[in-house]
Structures are given as structure tokens and as C-alpha cells.
GROMACS .gro file of C-alpha atoms in nm:
model
  451
    1MET     CA    1  15.464  10.244  13.492
    2SER     CA    2  15.149  10.311  13.682
    3LEU     CA    3  14.820  10.391  13.501
    4PRO     CA    4  14.855  10.771  13.582
    5GLU     CA    5  15.215  10.771  13.457
    6ARG     CA    6  15.112  10.591  13.144
    7ASN     CA    7  14.818  10.838  13.080
    8TYR     CA    8  15.056  11.124  13.147
    9LEU     CA    9  15.308  10.999  12.892
   10ALA     CA   10  15.039  10.920  12.633
   11ASP     CA   11  14.895  11.278  12.666
   12LEU     CA   12  15.238  11.419  12.616
   13LEU     CA   13  15.292  11.207  12.293
   14ARG     CA   14  14.966  11.349  12.164
   15THR     CA   15  15.093  11.703  12.171
   16GLU     CA   16  15.231  11.839  11.843
   17THR     CA   17  15.531  11.995  12.023
   18VAL     CA   18  15.654  11.666  12.177
   19GLY     CA   19  15.597  11.464  11.864
   20GLY     CA   20  15.804  11.730  11.657
   21VAL     CA   21  16.084  11.721  11.916
   22LEU     CA   22  16.100  11.336  11.914
   23LEU     CA   23  16.109  11.341  11.528
   24LEU     CA   24  16.393  11.592  11.538
   25ALA     CA   25  16.580  11.405  11.806
   26ALA     CA   26  16.552  11.076  11.607
   27ALA     CA   27  16.706  11.255  11.305
   28VAL     CA   28  16.986  11.405  11.489
   29ILE     CA   29  17.065  11.067  11.654
   30ALA     CA   30  17.061  10.906  11.308
   31LEU     CA   31  17.300  11.172  11.162
   32LEU     CA   32  17.542  11.144  11.452
   33TRP     CA   33  17.529  10.768  11.453
   34ALA     CA   34  17.599  10.758  11.074
   35ASN     CA   35  17.875  11.009  11.076
   36THR     CA   36  18.083  10.863  11.364
   37PRO     CA   37  18.323  10.568  11.393
   38LEU     CA   38  17.995  10.363  11.476
   39GLY     CA   39  17.867  10.439  11.125
   40ASP     CA   40  17.925  10.069  11.023
   41SER     CA   41  17.698   9.951  11.304
   42TYR     CA   42  17.423  10.195  11.189
   43GLU     CA   43  17.432  10.043  10.839
   44ALA     CA   44  17.446   9.683  10.987
   45VAL     CA   45  17.139   9.754  11.203
   46ARG     CA   46  16.925   9.908  10.939
   47GLY     CA   47  17.022   9.666  10.686
   48PHE     CA   48  16.946   9.364  10.912
   49HIS     CA   49  16.666   9.140  10.769
   50LEU     CA   50  16.389   8.973  10.956
   51GLY     CA   51  16.037   8.852  10.893
   52PRO     CA   52  15.870   8.554  10.729
   53ALA     CA   53  16.028   8.502  10.384
   54SER     CA   54  15.740   8.268  10.286
   55LEU     CA   55  15.495   8.554  10.311
   56GLY     CA   56  15.712   8.782  10.118
   57LEU     CA   57  15.801   8.975  10.421
   58ASP     CA   58  16.170   8.916  10.475
   59LEU     CA   59  16.249   9.287  10.504
   60SER     CA   60  16.532   9.500  10.636
   61VAL     CA   61  16.485   9.705  10.951
   62GLN     CA   62  16.481  10.023  10.739
   63HIS     CA   63  16.207   9.878  10.522
   64TRP     CA   64  16.000   9.770  10.818
   65ALA     CA   65  16.021  10.130  10.943
   66ALA     CA   66  15.932  10.280  10.603
   67ASP     CA   67  15.667  10.033  10.487
   68GLY     CA   68  15.536   9.902  10.825
   69LEU     CA   69  15.559  10.165  11.095
   70LEU     CA   70  15.500  10.455  10.866
   71ALA     CA   71  15.159  10.290  10.780
   72VAL     CA   72  15.053  10.369  11.128
   73PHE     CA   73  15.139  10.747  11.066
   74PHE     CA   74  14.939  10.741  10.742
   75PHE     CA   75  14.653  10.559  10.930
   76VAL     CA   76  14.647  10.864  11.170
   77ALA     CA   77  14.664  11.101  10.876
   78GLY     CA   78  14.365  10.918  10.708
   79ILE     CA   79  14.157  10.974  11.021
   80GLU     CA   80  14.264  11.353  11.031
   81LEU     CA   81  14.164  11.377  10.659
   82LYS     CA   82  13.828  11.214  10.727
   83ARG     CA   83  13.751  11.435  11.027
   84GLU     CA   84  13.834  11.739  10.818
   85LEU     CA   85  13.598  11.627  10.540
   86VAL     CA   86  13.306  11.556  10.768
   87ALA     CA   87  13.356  11.810  11.054
   88GLY     CA   88  13.648  12.049  10.977
   89GLU     CA   89  13.752  12.298  10.722
   90LEU     CA   90  13.709  12.071  10.429
   91ARG     CA   91  13.329  12.020  10.497
   92ASP     CA   92  13.241  12.370  10.360
   93PRO     CA   93  13.358  12.391  10.001
   94LYS     CA   94  13.400  12.777  10.042
   95ALA     CA   95  13.610  12.762  10.357
   96ALA     CA   96  13.819  12.471  10.212
   97ALA     CA   97  13.882  12.641   9.878
   98LEU     CA   98  14.186  12.851   9.984
   99PRO     CA   99  14.380  12.579  10.177
  100VAL     CA  100  14.298  12.317   9.901
  101VAL     CA  101  14.410  12.539   9.622
  102ALA     CA  102  14.716  12.650   9.834
  103ALA     CA  103  14.807  12.277   9.881
  104LEU     CA  104  14.777  12.198   9.515
  105CYS     CA  105  14.989  12.503   9.416
  106GLY     CA  106  15.239  12.408   9.694
  107MET     CA  107  15.285  12.078   9.518
  108LEU     CA  108  15.292  12.186   9.157
  109MET     CA  109  15.543  12.468   9.207
  110PRO     CA  110  15.811  12.261   9.394
  111ALA     CA  111  15.772  11.994   9.119
  112LEU     CA  112  15.813  12.258   8.858
  113VAL     CA  113  16.109  12.410   9.023
  114TYR     CA  114  16.280  12.059   9.049
  115THR     CA  115  16.198  11.998   8.688
  116VAL     CA  116  16.345  12.326   8.554
  117VAL     CA  117  16.663  12.292   8.760
  118ASN     CA  118  16.727  11.931   8.642
  119THR     CA  119  16.623  12.000   8.289
  120THR     CA  120  16.867  12.288   8.253
  121GLY     CA  121  17.138  12.118   8.460
  122GLY     CA  122  17.110  11.776   8.288
  123GLY     CA  123  16.994  11.588   8.602
  124SER     CA  124  16.745  11.315   8.658
  125LEU     CA  125  16.371  11.389   8.661
  126ASP     CA  126  16.286  11.092   8.874
  127GLY     CA  127  16.288  11.292   9.201
  128TRP     CA  128  16.029  11.548   9.092
  129ALA     CA  129  15.785  11.436   9.367
  130VAL     CA  130  16.044  11.457   9.647
  131PRO     CA  131  15.997  11.836   9.741
  132THR     CA  132  15.612  11.830   9.693
  133ALA     CA  133  15.537  11.700  10.049
  134THR     CA  134  15.481  11.874  10.376
  135ASP     CA  135  15.553  11.710  10.716
  136ILE     CA  136  15.245  11.768  10.933
  137ALA     CA  137  15.410  11.675  11.264
  138PHE     CA  138  15.719  11.901  11.227
  139ALA     CA  139  15.533  12.194  11.071
  140LEU     CA  140  15.255  12.193  11.350
  141ALA     CA  141  15.521  12.144  11.615
  142VAL     CA  142  15.713  12.458  11.496
  143LEU     CA  143  15.397  12.645  11.477
  144ALA     CA  144  15.290  12.541  11.831
  145VAL     CA  145  15.627  12.643  11.981
  146ILE     CA  146  15.673  12.973  11.800
  147GLY     CA  147  15.309  13.084  11.742
  148THR     CA  148  15.180  13.127  12.102
  149SER     CA  149  14.999  13.448  12.012
  150LEU     CA  150  14.913  13.376  11.653
  151PRO     CA  151  14.533  13.339  11.546
  152SER     CA  152  14.397  12.995  11.587
  153SER     CA  153  14.281  13.018  11.223
  154LEU     CA  154  14.642  13.006  11.109
  155ARG     CA  155  14.684  12.658  11.258
  156ALA     CA  156  14.352  12.545  11.093
  157PHE     CA  157  14.487  12.678  10.755
  158LEU     CA  158  14.815  12.490  10.794
  159LEU     CA  159  14.644  12.172  10.917
  160THR     CA  160  14.400  12.163  10.619
  161LEU     CA  161  14.679  12.240  10.378
  162ALA     CA  162  14.901  11.976  10.515
  163VAL     CA  163  14.626  11.708  10.526
  164VAL     CA  164  14.539  11.765  10.164
  165ASP     CA  165  14.910  11.784  10.084
  166ASP     CA  166  14.946  11.432  10.245
  167LEU     CA  167  14.643  11.302  10.052
  168PHE     CA  168  14.796  11.403   9.712
  169ALA     CA  169  15.137  11.273   9.826
  170ILE     CA  170  14.977  10.937   9.893
  171LEU     CA  171  14.819  10.940   9.547
  172ILE     CA  172  15.166  11.030   9.390
  173ILE     CA  173  15.318  10.712   9.578
  174ALA     CA  174  15.034  10.495   9.451
  175VAL     CA  175  15.027  10.616   9.092
  176PHE     CA  176  15.405  10.699   9.017
  177PHE     CA  177  15.601  10.466   9.241
  178THR     CA  178  15.419  10.137   9.175
  179SER     CA  179  15.616   9.955   8.909
  180THR     CA  180  15.476   9.589   8.904
  181ILE     CA  181  15.142   9.493   9.042
  182ASN     CA  182  15.052   9.158   9.175
  183PHE     CA  183  14.677   9.167   9.110
  184TRP     CA  184  14.593   8.863   9.320
  185ALA     CA  185  14.754   9.022   9.630
  186LEU     CA  186  14.594   9.348   9.547
  187GLY     CA  187  14.257   9.198   9.524
  188GLY     CA  188  14.310   9.022   9.848
  189ALA     CA  189  14.380   9.349  10.009
  190ALA     CA  190  14.078   9.516   9.845
  191LEU     CA  191  13.867   9.225   9.986
  192GLY     CA  192  14.007   9.270  10.323
  193LEU     CA  193  13.926   9.644  10.317
  194VAL     CA  194  13.571   9.562  10.214
  195VAL     CA  195  13.558   9.323  10.526
  196PHE     CA  196  13.708   9.604  10.742
  197TYR     CA  197  13.439   9.842  10.619
  198VAL     CA  198  13.155   9.602  10.676
  199LEU     CA  199  13.260   9.514  11.024
  200LEU     CA  200  13.271   9.897  11.099
  201ARG     CA  201  12.930   9.951  10.972
  202LYS     CA  202  12.802   9.649  11.168
  203GLY     CA  203  12.937   9.808  11.478
  204VAL     CA  204  13.164   9.519  11.550
  205ARG     CA  205  13.392   9.610  11.831
  206GLY     CA  206  13.737   9.470  11.971
  207TRP     CA  207  14.094   9.527  11.888
  208TYR     CA  208  14.146   9.146  11.859
  209VAL     CA  209  13.934   9.162  11.543
  210TYR     CA  210  14.067   9.471  11.362
  211VAL     CA  211  14.442   9.453  11.446
  212PRO     CA  212  14.493   9.107  11.290
  213LEU     CA  213  14.271   9.205  10.984
  214ALA     CA  214  14.477   9.524  10.942
  215LEU     CA  215  14.796   9.332  10.952
  216VAL     CA  216  14.665   9.088  10.679
  217ILE     CA  217  14.553   9.393  10.455
  218TRP     CA  218  14.892   9.551  10.505
  219GLY     CA  219  15.081   9.234  10.413
  220LEU     CA  220  14.868   9.179  10.106
  221MET     CA  221  14.907   9.544   9.997
  222TYR     CA  222  15.277   9.527  10.038
  223ASN     CA  223  15.302   9.201   9.827
  224SER     CA  224  15.076   9.373   9.558
  225GLY     CA  225  15.351   9.608   9.472
  226VAL     CA  226  15.143   9.911   9.580
  227HIS     CA  227  15.317  10.088   9.867
  228ALA     CA  228  15.194   9.949  10.187
  229THR     CA  229  15.116  10.280  10.355
  230ILE     CA  230  14.819  10.306  10.126
  231ALA     CA  231  14.648  10.041  10.344
  232GLY     CA  232  14.681  10.265  10.651
  233VAL     CA  233  14.526  10.563  10.467
  234ALA     CA  234  14.236  10.358  10.341
  235MET     CA  235  14.154  10.216  10.674
  236GLY     CA  236  14.179  10.557  10.832
  237LEU     CA  237  13.939  10.709  10.586
  238MET     CA  238  13.680  10.426  10.654
  239LEU     CA  239  13.632  10.512  11.027
  240ARG     CA  240  13.325  10.709  11.123
  241CYS     CA  241  13.433  11.057  11.237
  242HIS     CA  242  13.092  11.214  11.315
  243ARG     CA  243  12.933  11.180  11.644
  244ARG     CA  244  12.587  11.032  11.698
  245GLU     CA  245  12.345  11.129  11.952
  246GLY     CA  246  12.478  11.031  12.307
  247GLU     CA  247  12.830  10.977  12.192
  248PRO     CA  248  13.101  11.172  12.362
  249HIS     CA  249  13.344  11.086  12.093
  250SER     CA  250  13.307  10.929  11.737
  251PRO     CA  251  13.491  10.604  11.677
  252GLY     CA  252  13.750  10.787  11.450
  253GLU     CA  253  13.830  11.039  11.722
  254HIS     CA  254  13.855  10.761  11.980
  255ILE     CA  255  14.086  10.531  11.778
  256GLU     CA  256  14.293  10.831  11.679
  257HIS     CA  257  14.323  10.925  12.053
  258LEU     CA  258  14.450  10.565  12.116
  259VAL     CA  259  14.695  10.534  11.815
  260ARG     CA  260  14.846  10.887  11.797
  261PRO     CA  261  15.090  10.815  12.087
  262LEU     CA  262  15.211  10.511  11.897
  263SER     CA  263  15.247  10.701  11.583
  264ALA     CA  264  15.422  11.015  11.734
  265GLY     CA  265  15.633  10.821  11.994
  266LEU     CA  266  15.738  10.518  11.808
  267ALA     CA  267  15.652  10.488  11.431
  268VAL     CA  268  15.773  10.835  11.304
  269PRO     CA  269  16.080  10.865  11.520
  270LEU     CA  270  16.195  10.506  11.423
  271PHE     CA  271  16.135  10.582  11.062
  272ALA     CA  272  16.351  10.898  11.101
  273LEU     CA  273  16.612  10.707  11.282
  274PHE     CA  274  16.661  10.442  11.021
  275SER     CA  275  16.610  10.692  10.715
  276ALA     CA  276  16.774  11.023  10.812
  277GLY     CA  277  17.123  10.865  10.868
  278VAL     CA  278  17.327  11.002  10.573
  279SER     CA  279  17.691  11.067  10.549
  280VAL     CA  280  17.733  11.443  10.588
  281SER     CA  281  18.066  11.586  10.511
  282GLY     CA  282  18.197  11.911  10.355
  283GLY     CA  283  18.205  11.747  10.013
  284ALA     CA  284  17.854  11.612  10.066
  285LEU     CA  285  17.703  11.956  10.165
  286HIS     CA  286  17.888  12.103   9.856
  287GLU     CA  287  17.716  11.853   9.640
  288VAL     CA  288  17.377  11.933   9.778
  289PHE     CA  289  17.401  12.270   9.626
  290THR     CA  290  17.586  12.172   9.306
  291LYS     CA  291  17.419  11.855   9.175
  292PRO     CA  292  17.084  11.937   8.994
  293GLU     CA  293  16.882  11.662   9.170
  294THR     CA  294  16.983  11.768   9.521
  295LEU     CA  295  16.972  12.146   9.435
  296GLY     CA  296  16.629  12.095   9.280
  297VAL     CA  297  16.502  11.937   9.608
  298VAL     CA  298  16.640  12.223   9.820
  299LEU     CA  299  16.498  12.490   9.600
  300GLY     CA  300  16.174  12.310   9.557
  301LEU     CA  301  16.125  12.285   9.934
  302VAL     CA  302  16.250  12.646  10.027
  303LEU     CA  303  16.139  12.845   9.724
  304GLY     CA  304  15.878  12.630   9.544
  305LYS     CA  305  15.666  12.568   9.854
  306ALA     CA  306  15.657  12.935   9.968
  307VAL     CA  307  15.585  13.086   9.615
  308GLY     CA  308  15.334  12.811   9.534
  309ILE     CA  309  15.125  12.835   9.853
  310PHE     CA  310  15.139  13.213   9.888
  311GLY     CA  311  15.095  13.274   9.524
  312GLY     CA  312  14.806  13.024   9.488
  313THR     CA  313  14.624  13.169   9.789
  314TRP     CA  314  14.666  13.535   9.674
  315LEU     CA  315  14.552  13.454   9.316
  316THR     CA  316  14.252  13.257   9.438
  317THR     CA  317  14.135  13.559   9.639
  318ARG     CA  318  14.191  13.805   9.355
  319LEU     CA  319  14.023  13.593   9.084
  320THR     CA  320  13.729  13.424   9.272
  321ARG     CA  321  13.489  13.506   9.539
  322ALA     CA  322  13.692  13.314   9.791
  323SER     CA  323  13.841  13.547  10.076
  324LEU     CA  324  14.116  13.509  10.353
  325ASN     CA  325  13.997  13.449  10.690
  326PRO     CA  326  13.940  13.791  10.867
  327GLU     CA  327  14.168  13.695  11.146
  328LEU     CA  328  14.466  13.646  10.904
  329LYS     CA  329  14.702  13.892  10.725
  330TRP     CA  330  14.905  13.820  10.416
  331PRO     CA  331  15.232  13.823  10.608
  332ASP     CA  332  15.079  13.532  10.822
  333VAL     CA  333  15.001  13.335  10.500
  334PHE     CA  334  15.363  13.390  10.367
  335ALA     CA  335  15.502  13.262  10.701
  336VAL     CA  336  15.305  12.950  10.686
  337SER     CA  337  15.388  12.905  10.325
  338ALA     CA  338  15.766  12.895  10.417
  339LEU     CA  339  15.685  12.659  10.712
  340ALA     CA  340  15.524  12.416  10.459
  341GLY     CA  341  15.865  12.374  10.301
  342ILE     CA  342  15.962  12.130  10.593
  343GLY     CA  343  15.928  11.811  10.397
  344PHE     CA  344  16.095  11.556  10.604
  345THR     CA  345  15.904  11.228  10.667
  346VAL     CA  346  15.719  11.190  10.338
  347SER     CA  347  15.984  11.362  10.132
  348LEU     CA  348  16.240  11.111  10.269
  349LEU     CA  349  15.999  10.829  10.182
  350ILE     CA  350  15.948  10.943   9.825
  351GLY     CA  351  16.322  10.999   9.797
  352GLU     CA  352  16.385  10.641   9.880
  353LEU     CA  353  16.122  10.519   9.625
  354ALA     CA  354  16.233  10.758   9.341
  355PHE     CA  355  16.603  10.654   9.347
  356SER     CA  356  16.587  10.301   9.494
  357SER     CA  357  16.818  10.174   9.225
  358ASP     CA  358  17.094  10.420   9.310
  359PRO     CA  359  17.184  10.405   9.692
  360MET     CA  360  17.448  10.682   9.671
  361LEU     CA  361  17.203  10.928   9.499
  362THR     CA  362  16.936  10.824   9.753
  363ASP     CA  363  17.157  10.930  10.042
  364GLU     CA  364  17.232  11.262   9.863
  365ILE     CA  365  16.865  11.329   9.808
  366LYS     CA  366  16.805  11.256  10.184
  367ALA     CA  367  17.082  11.506  10.267
  368ALA     CA  368  16.903  11.761  10.036
  369VAL     CA  369  16.565  11.697  10.206
  370LEU     CA  370  16.727  11.756  10.550
  371THR     CA  371  16.900  12.066  10.421
  372GLY     CA  372  16.599  12.215  10.262
  373SER     CA  373  16.370  12.135  10.558
  374LEU     CA  374  16.618  12.305  10.788
  375ILE     CA  375  16.648  12.611  10.582
  376ALA     CA  376  16.264  12.628  10.549
  377ALA     CA  377  16.219  12.583  10.922
  378VAL     CA  378  16.477  12.855  11.018
  379LEU     CA  379  16.320  13.095  10.767
  380ALA     CA  380  15.965  13.020  10.889
  381THR     CA  381  16.074  13.054  11.243
  382VAL     CA  382  16.203  13.411  11.188
  383LEU     CA  383  15.889  13.505  11.010
  384LEU     CA  384  15.660  13.363  11.260
  385LYS     CA  385  15.843  13.511  11.546
  386ILE     CA  386  15.801  13.856  11.390
  387ARG     CA  387  15.414  13.798  11.334
  388ASN     CA  388  15.397  13.653  11.691
  389ALA     CA  389  15.548  13.968  11.847
  390LYS     CA  390  15.301  14.186  11.647
  391TYR     CA  391  15.003  13.978  11.773
  392ARG     CA  392  15.127  13.984  12.121
  393ARG     CA  393  15.160  14.355  12.121
  394LEU     CA  394  14.800  14.388  11.979
  395TYR     CA  395  14.682  14.146  12.253
  396GLU     CA  396  14.844  14.359  12.520
  397GLU     CA  397  14.694  14.669  12.368
  398GLU     CA  398  14.349  14.528  12.362
  399ASN     CA  399  14.367  14.408  12.732
  400ARG     CA  400  14.517  14.738  12.863
  401ASP     CA  401  14.308  14.877  13.156
  402GLU     CA  402  14.483  15.199  13.266
  403ASP     CA  403  14.184  15.318  13.469
  404LEU     CA  404  14.155  14.987  13.647
  405ASP     CA  405  13.777  14.969  13.606
  406GLY     CA  406  13.773  14.610  13.493
  407ILE     CA  407  13.686  14.707  13.132
  408PRO     CA  408  13.971  14.720  12.870
  409ASP     CA  409  14.030  15.072  12.751
  410ILE     CA  410  13.981  14.971  12.394
  411TYR     CA  411  13.611  14.894  12.457
  412GLU     CA  412  13.536  15.224  12.621
  413GLU     CA  413  13.391  15.469  12.387
  414ASP     CA  414  13.557  15.775  12.533
  415SER     CA  415  13.907  15.637  12.498
  416PRO     CA  416  14.150  15.703  12.207
  417ALA     CA  417  14.219  15.331  12.188
  418TYR     CA  418  13.851  15.269  12.105
  419HIS     CA  419  13.845  15.526  11.830
  420LEU     CA  420  14.165  15.378  11.674
  421ARG     CA  421  14.017  15.032  11.674
  422MET     CA  422  13.691  15.137  11.515
  423ALA     CA  423  13.879  15.315  11.239
  424ALA     CA  424  14.088  15.014  11.162
  425LEU     CA  425  13.771  14.801  11.158
  426HIS     CA  426  13.598  15.052  10.904
  427GLU     CA  427  13.906  15.051  10.702
  428ALA     CA  428  13.929  14.663  10.673
  429LYS     CA  429  13.558  14.653  10.583
  430ALA     CA  430  13.601  14.909  10.322
  431ALA     CA  431  13.900  14.737  10.163
  432GLU     CA  432  13.694  14.407  10.151
  433HIS     CA  433  13.401  14.593   9.985
  434ARG     CA  434  13.641  14.736   9.725
  435ARG     CA  435  13.789  14.390   9.659
  436ARG     CA  436  13.451  14.235   9.609
  437ALA     CA  437  13.342  14.517   9.380
  438GLU     CA  438  13.644  14.449   9.162
  439VAL     CA  439  13.566  14.082   9.146
  440ALA     CA  440  13.198  14.141   9.066
  441ALA     CA  441  13.304  14.395   8.787
  442THR     CA  442  13.526  14.144   8.610
  443PRO     CA  443  13.367  14.031   8.278
  444ASP     CA  444  13.185  13.704   8.296
  445SER     CA  445  13.302  13.419   8.073
  446GLY     CA  446  12.971  13.261   8.049
  447GLN     CA  447  13.029  13.033   8.342
  448ASP     CA  448  12.901  13.050   8.703
  449GLY     CA  449  13.169  13.300   8.808
  450PRO     CA  450  13.406  13.564   8.681
  451ALA     CA  451  13.642  13.476   8.400
   0.00000   0.00000   0.00000
């Protein structure tokens, strides 16, 4: 391909919509491949081993995709998190409070739903973490396709929520799915990360320095017993994401710009291709809604996520001084809460780790993740379409110019539209003042804020 063609393709892969479509296409291909007469070849390909056994890296194609390629995805996620911390929503604690609390509640509630279903149904509690994750790529892709007229602050809310969600999902993987630790390998990985950090701070440049070092760190992290994707996150968080004087882009922004096409166009689709291929039949779909483990995953993604995120956000605004962005309404938050039930990438990964000793149950959990994510996506699409249509009508109303004077009627003081708009603004301000008065009147517990 010529340079303009390569640049055009790379720019396409950086868009959330294209990345989401590729992810979905890879999952569909995996399902078709695994459920046709060619299913045996699918198992043979993803079970094929390659890599240097002397370095402890004789892995199957499926493990290379989950442990190797997915580290690239988590590297990009680490850069996104760092950028949010230094220049985005997470920089201001007050602005970050709502999406952070929403993310935490959106992980606790699905875990609780799964635990209740499996405790009452006599199932295994090992998969409690499966429905806690939100897939950034898929969720943002759906929002980008459906929400053409939605407020931009809704995307910022979802992005911050999903980044925090990913951070805690990574911590869950590191803490709960690390059985045995090789401290020598872990120490070597930690030393490699220190070298990586020092080189960055010294201003050393050149991919030929960092790529080999990153591969060594990844290999040591894998052999330590800690999931290798942790190495990707750690390196992403080390990059500087604030601009210095005279810099058009920070190093973090520049590297993310370079690596994102690799993540969206290769790493994540290949992971989906070799992880989403589960046998789907009438009996298998029936078991998804009857076995406690799989039912817990579906209900956790569809019900737990929506209730946890929306409920956590609403309670935070009622019990603290945090407030919802003025551009957003509660139906918008509920639609995004439903959208966050798309687990997919990280949920599939946690499902593999949680039930690694039971391949049949692993496939059933994957089918449950796909089913729950699909239901959540359909539900969110309906809700977002309703909200999008409402905002489109508002936009058309605000830009109506019946007298063709070049000034929208809503801004002309002698028009009915102007008076309606001003009345709505006054009512919104009065409601906010009433809410703040209620919070201020709440008895103090002796702490810095209301009890």
C-alpha cells in the first residue's frame, strides 16, 4: 500500500466505530467457524502451540492472543487512563466523582447479582468477576453509531466510567487470578519496568530500544504467574501524557496514535476470533438461562450493570454535593448504564481465567458473556435511539429560523420559542437550587460533608 493508503487505513482503525465493527465481525466469524463442519479445524488452529519452550513461552495460539496480543489493548487502555488522570475527567476530583462511583457500583452490583444467583442455585462462585467488566471498544462504538445527536458529555461520562472499570478489572485479574508466583521472574519484570521508566524520564527515544525491552518485561511477567496484560497497563501508565511548551503532542498521545490501529485492527479482533468460538446450539442456549453460573453472568451484565451504575450515580447526587453534568438527563445516564453491560473482551478473558480447569464450563461462560452482551447492546440501542431522537428534535428547534433573518428564532426575545427556552432554563436552575438546599439541610455527622 502507498503511504496515503496506509495513513487512510490507520485513521480508519483509530475510529471507535470501525474498531467495534471489526471486533463484532471477528466474534461472528469465530461463532460460525466453531459451529460448522469446520469446527474441528477451529479447535486445531487455536490449540496449535508455538514459541520457545526454553523461555516458558510454548503457548497455544489462543493463549498468545489472550496473554500476548491483549497486552497491546491494555497498553492503550493504560495510556487512556493516564491521560484521563492528568488532563481528562479524572483530573478534577469533583468532576470525576460521579463516573468513578458509577464504575465501582457497576462492578459491585453485577458481582452481587452473580453471587446471589449462584448461592441460591448451588452454582460455583468462581465466576463472580466475569460480569464486572465493560468493553470500552464495543460500548463506545455503539454510542458513536447511535448517538449522533447526543451530548458530548455523555461520551466523556462513558469513557471515564469504562477506563476506571478497566483499571479495577486489571486489579481483579492481578489479585484474584494469580495462583502461584515466581518471585524471580516477577522481580525481573519489576526491574525491567524501572529501566523502562528511567529511559522515558531521560528522554531516550527509538522504538528499537523500547519494543525489545517491552517484550522482555512481558515475557518475565508471564512467567511470574501474574497475568501478562498487567505489563501492558504498567507501561502505558508510565508514559507522559501532558504536553510541554512547544510540543504539539505529548509522548503518550503520540504513542497511542501509533499503537491504536494495531490494537483495534489486529490485537482485539484476533483475541475475539480465538476466544469467542463456542458451540452454540438450542441446548447450549437453554443452559445459558438455566445453569446458575451462566445465568448469573447474563443477569450480572444486563441487570447488575444497569442498576449498579444508574443507582450509584443517582445516590451520589442525592447524598453528596456532586451533581450531574447540566447537559445530561437521567434517561441518558440509564441508557449508558445499560450500554455498560457489554462485557465481551475483558469478561471473556476473566471467564477463561476463572474456569480454566473446566473447559466445558469455560465455553458455557463464554456463551453467557456473548448472550448478556448482546442483550445489553440491543437494550441500550433502543434507549439511545429514543434519546437521540429527542436531542435531534431539540437541535432542530433551536436552529429553526422561520423569518430567515439568520438568527435562530429561539434567541429572539419576541418569539414564543425564546420564552419557552427561558422558562425551561429557570425551572432547571430552580430544581438544582432545591436539590442543593436539601443536601445542605441534611444533618452533619461530624465529618466534612452531610451524613
